[in-house]
Short mmCIF file of C-alpha atoms in Angstrom, two decimals:
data_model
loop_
_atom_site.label_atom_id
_atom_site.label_comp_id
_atom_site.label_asym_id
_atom_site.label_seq_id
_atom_site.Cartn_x
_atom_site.Cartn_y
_atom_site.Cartn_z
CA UNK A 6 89.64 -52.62 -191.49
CA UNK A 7 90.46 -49.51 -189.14
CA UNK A 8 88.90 -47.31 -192.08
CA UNK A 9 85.85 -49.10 -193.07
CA UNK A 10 85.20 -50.05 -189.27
CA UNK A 11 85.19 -53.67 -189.72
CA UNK A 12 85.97 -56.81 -188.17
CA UNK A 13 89.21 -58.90 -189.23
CA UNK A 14 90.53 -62.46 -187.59
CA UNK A 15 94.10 -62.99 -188.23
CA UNK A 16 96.91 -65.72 -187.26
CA UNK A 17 100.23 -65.55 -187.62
CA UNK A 18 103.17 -67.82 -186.33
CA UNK A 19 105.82 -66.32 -183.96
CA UNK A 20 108.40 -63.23 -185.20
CA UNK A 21 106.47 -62.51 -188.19
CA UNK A 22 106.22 -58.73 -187.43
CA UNK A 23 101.83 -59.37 -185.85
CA UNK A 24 102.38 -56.52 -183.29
CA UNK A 25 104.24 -53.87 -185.88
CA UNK A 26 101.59 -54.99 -187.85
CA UNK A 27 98.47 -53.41 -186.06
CA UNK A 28 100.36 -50.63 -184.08
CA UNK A 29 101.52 -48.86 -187.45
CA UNK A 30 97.88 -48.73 -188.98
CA UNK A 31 96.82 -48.04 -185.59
CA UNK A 32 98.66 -44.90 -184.78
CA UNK A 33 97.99 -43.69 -188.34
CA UNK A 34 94.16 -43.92 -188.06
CA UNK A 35 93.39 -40.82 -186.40
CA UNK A 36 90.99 -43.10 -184.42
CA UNK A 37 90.56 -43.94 -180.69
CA UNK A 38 91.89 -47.44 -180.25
CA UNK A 39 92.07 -49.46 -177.36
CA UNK A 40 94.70 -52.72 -177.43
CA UNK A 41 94.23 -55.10 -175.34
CA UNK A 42 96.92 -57.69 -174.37
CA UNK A 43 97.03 -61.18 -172.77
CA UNK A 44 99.21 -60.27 -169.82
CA UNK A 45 100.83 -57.51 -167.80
CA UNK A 46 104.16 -58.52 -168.74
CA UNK A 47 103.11 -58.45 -172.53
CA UNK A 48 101.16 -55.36 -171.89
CA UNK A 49 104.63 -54.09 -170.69
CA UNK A 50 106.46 -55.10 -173.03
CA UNK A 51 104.12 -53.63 -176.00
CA UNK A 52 103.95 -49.75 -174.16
CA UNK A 53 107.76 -49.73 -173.05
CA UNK A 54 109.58 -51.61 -176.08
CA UNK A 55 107.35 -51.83 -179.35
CA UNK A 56 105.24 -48.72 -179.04
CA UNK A 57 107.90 -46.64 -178.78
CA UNK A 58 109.88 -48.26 -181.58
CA UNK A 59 106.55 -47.51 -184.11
CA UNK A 60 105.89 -44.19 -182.63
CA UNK A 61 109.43 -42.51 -183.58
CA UNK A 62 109.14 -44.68 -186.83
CA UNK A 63 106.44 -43.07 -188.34
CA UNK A 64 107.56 -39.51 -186.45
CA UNK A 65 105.53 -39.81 -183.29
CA UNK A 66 102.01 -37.46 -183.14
CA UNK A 67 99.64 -39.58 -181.16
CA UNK A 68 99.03 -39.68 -177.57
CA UNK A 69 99.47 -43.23 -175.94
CA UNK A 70 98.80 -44.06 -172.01
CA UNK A 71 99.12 -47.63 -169.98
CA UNK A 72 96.37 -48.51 -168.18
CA UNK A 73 96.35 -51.53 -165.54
CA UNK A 74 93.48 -52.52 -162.95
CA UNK A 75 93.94 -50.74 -159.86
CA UNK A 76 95.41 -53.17 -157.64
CA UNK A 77 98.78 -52.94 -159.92
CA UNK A 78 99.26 -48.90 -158.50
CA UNK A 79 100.49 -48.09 -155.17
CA UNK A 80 98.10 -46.29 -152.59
CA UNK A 81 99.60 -43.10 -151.37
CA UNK A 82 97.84 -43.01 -148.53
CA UNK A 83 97.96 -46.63 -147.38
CA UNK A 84 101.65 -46.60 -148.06
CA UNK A 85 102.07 -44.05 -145.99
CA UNK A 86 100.28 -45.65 -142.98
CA UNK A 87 102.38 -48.83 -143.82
CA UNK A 88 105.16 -47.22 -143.26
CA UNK A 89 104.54 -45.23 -140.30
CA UNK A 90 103.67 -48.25 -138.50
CA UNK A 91 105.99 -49.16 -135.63
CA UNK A 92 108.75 -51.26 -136.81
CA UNK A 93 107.46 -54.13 -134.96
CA UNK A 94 104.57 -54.45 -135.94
CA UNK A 95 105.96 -55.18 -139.27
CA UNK A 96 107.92 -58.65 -140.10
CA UNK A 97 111.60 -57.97 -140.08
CA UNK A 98 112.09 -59.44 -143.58
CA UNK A 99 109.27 -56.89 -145.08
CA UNK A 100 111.61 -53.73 -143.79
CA UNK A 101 113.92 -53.62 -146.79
CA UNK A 102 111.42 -53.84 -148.95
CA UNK A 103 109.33 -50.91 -147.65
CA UNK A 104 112.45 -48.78 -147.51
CA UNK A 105 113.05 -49.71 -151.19
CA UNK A 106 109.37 -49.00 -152.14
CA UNK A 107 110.38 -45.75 -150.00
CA UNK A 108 112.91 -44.63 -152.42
CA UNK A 109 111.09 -45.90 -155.26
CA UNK A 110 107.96 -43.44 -154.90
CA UNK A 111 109.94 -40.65 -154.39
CA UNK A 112 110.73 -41.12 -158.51
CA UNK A 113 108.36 -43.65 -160.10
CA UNK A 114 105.72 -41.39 -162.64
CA UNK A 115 103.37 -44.11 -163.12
CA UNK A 116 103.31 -45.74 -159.28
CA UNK A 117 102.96 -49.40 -161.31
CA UNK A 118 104.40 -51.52 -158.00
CA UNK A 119 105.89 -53.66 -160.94
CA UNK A 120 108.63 -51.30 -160.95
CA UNK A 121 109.55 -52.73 -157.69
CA UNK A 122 112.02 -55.28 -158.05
CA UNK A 123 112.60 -56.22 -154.57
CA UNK A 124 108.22 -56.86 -153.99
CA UNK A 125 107.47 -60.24 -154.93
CA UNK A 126 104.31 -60.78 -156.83
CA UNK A 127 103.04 -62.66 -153.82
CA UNK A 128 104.39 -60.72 -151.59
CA UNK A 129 101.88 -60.22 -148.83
CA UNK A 130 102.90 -56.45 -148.91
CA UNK A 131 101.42 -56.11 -151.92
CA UNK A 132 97.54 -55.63 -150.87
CA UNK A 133 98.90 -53.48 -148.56
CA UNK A 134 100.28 -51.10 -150.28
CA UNK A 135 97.74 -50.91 -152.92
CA UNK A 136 94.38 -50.47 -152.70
CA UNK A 137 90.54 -52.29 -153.97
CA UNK A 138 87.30 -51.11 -154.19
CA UNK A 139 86.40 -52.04 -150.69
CA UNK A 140 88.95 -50.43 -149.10
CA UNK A 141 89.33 -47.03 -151.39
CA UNK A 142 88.61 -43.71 -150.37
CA UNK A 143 88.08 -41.98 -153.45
CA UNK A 144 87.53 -38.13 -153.62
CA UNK A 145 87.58 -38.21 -149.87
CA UNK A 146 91.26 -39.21 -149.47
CA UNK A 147 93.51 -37.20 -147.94
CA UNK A 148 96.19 -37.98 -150.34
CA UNK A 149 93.73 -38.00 -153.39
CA UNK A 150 95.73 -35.78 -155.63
CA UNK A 151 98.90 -37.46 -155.51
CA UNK A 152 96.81 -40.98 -156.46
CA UNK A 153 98.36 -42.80 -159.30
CA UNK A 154 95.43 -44.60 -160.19
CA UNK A 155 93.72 -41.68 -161.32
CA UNK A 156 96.23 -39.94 -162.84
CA UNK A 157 96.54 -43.18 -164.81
CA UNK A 158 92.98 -43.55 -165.61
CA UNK A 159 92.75 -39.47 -166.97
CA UNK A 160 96.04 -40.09 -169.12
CA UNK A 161 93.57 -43.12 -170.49
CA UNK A 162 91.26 -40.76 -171.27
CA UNK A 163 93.05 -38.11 -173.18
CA UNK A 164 95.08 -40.45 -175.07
CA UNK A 165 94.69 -41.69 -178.73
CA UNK A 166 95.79 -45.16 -178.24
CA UNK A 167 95.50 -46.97 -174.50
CA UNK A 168 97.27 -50.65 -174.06
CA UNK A 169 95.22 -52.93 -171.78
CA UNK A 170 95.01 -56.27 -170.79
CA UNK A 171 92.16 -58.67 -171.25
CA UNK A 172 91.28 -58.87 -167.93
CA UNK A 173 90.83 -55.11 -167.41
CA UNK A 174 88.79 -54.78 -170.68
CA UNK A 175 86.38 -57.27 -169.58
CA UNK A 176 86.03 -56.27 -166.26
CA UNK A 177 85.33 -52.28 -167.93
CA UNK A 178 82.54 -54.24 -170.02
CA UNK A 179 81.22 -56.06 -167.32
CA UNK A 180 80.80 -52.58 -165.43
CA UNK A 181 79.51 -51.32 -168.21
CA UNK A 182 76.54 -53.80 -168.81
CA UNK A 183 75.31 -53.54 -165.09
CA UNK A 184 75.36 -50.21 -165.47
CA UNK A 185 78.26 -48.78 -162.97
CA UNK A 186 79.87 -46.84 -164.88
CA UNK A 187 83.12 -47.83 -166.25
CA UNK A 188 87.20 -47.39 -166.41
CA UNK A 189 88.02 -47.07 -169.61
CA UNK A 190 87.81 -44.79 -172.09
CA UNK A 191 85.13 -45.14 -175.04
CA UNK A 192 86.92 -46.20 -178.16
CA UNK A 193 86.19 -46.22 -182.12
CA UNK A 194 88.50 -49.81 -181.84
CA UNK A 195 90.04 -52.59 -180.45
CA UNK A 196 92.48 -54.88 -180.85
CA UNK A 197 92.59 -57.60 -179.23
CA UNK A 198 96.20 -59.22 -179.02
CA UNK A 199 96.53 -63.37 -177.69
CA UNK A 200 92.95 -63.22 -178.67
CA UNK A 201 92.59 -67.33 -178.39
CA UNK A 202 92.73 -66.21 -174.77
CA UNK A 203 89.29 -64.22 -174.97
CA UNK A 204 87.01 -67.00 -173.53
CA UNK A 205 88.87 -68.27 -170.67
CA UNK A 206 88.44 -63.90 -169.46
CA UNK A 207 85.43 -63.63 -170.94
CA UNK A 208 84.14 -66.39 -168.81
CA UNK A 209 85.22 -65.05 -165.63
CA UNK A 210 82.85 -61.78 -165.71
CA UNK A 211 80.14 -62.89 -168.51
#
């Protein structure tokens, strides 16, 4: 289907081998593909365990990159205000976890706050130390070339094969159809992983 540019529907029942089974014709395409996942933890679990397994499988050669929506990545520069805030201005119980966020960006490569063990997914640090549209500074920010967003979103773009997740791919087609320009890269494919998902996403932008 990669070769003659198709379209194919397929089902398969748990552990049958459905994620080996794109990634290895994937990688050997030569093409630009874009997968697209149903979560961030499945996205995750694709780039960090099964990608790697396939790449050094068939002897490695293409050039793969993560790519999650922007309020996943810490904000340099917000993170650093955060923390240089007087310590009581900030709740006692949120202390630890900025220290360990501390320590944490002083090694992460990819700035995915996920790495974070001790930041709760509702943690109300969280839009605080990242950033959204509204509140971005682009170009214009001081700490601009140490953002992880971007650096993320140019790997994305240089890369042969770029793991998503549905809600990032229709929000980049969304963008796309109004006209705004976009996030991801352009792509010869896509494969679209939990696909009985699709609607529900779809629905939310389209």
């Amino acid at each position: 289907t990669l070769q003659t540019m198709g379209t194919l529907l397929t089902e398969a029942g748990t552990g049958t081998g459905k994620t080996y089974a794109y990634l290895v014709p994937a990688l050997l395409s030569g093409r630009r593909t874009i997968i697209s996942t149903g979560t961030k933890n499945l996205q995750d679990q694709l780039f960090y365990r099964d990608l790697p397994v396939v790449q050094a499988a068939l002897g490695g050669g293409a050039r793969t990159a993560l790519l999650k929506g922007r309020g996943n990545y810490l904000c340099v520069h917000r993170a650093g205000r955060l923390q240089e805030a007087p310590a009581d201005t900030v709740a006692a119980r949120h202390l630890a976890v900025l220290h360990e966020v501390r320590l944490w960006q002083g090694r992460t490569r990819s700035g995915d706050l996920t790495e974070v063990e001790a930041l709760e997914d509702d943690s109300p640090l969280w839009p605080q130390l990242s950033s959204n549209t509204d509140n971005c500074l682009g170009t214009t920010c001081p700490r601009y070339g140490d953002c992880f967003i971007v650096k993320a979103r140019r790997a994305a773009q240089e890369a042969d094969v770029v793991v998503v997740n549905h809600h990032l791919l229709f929000a980049d087609l969304a963008l796309k159809e109004e006209g705004f320009g976009d996030v991801l890269p352009g792509a010869d494919a896509f494969i679209i992983d939990e696909a009985h998902q699709v609607p529900e996403v779809a629905g939310q932008f389209f």
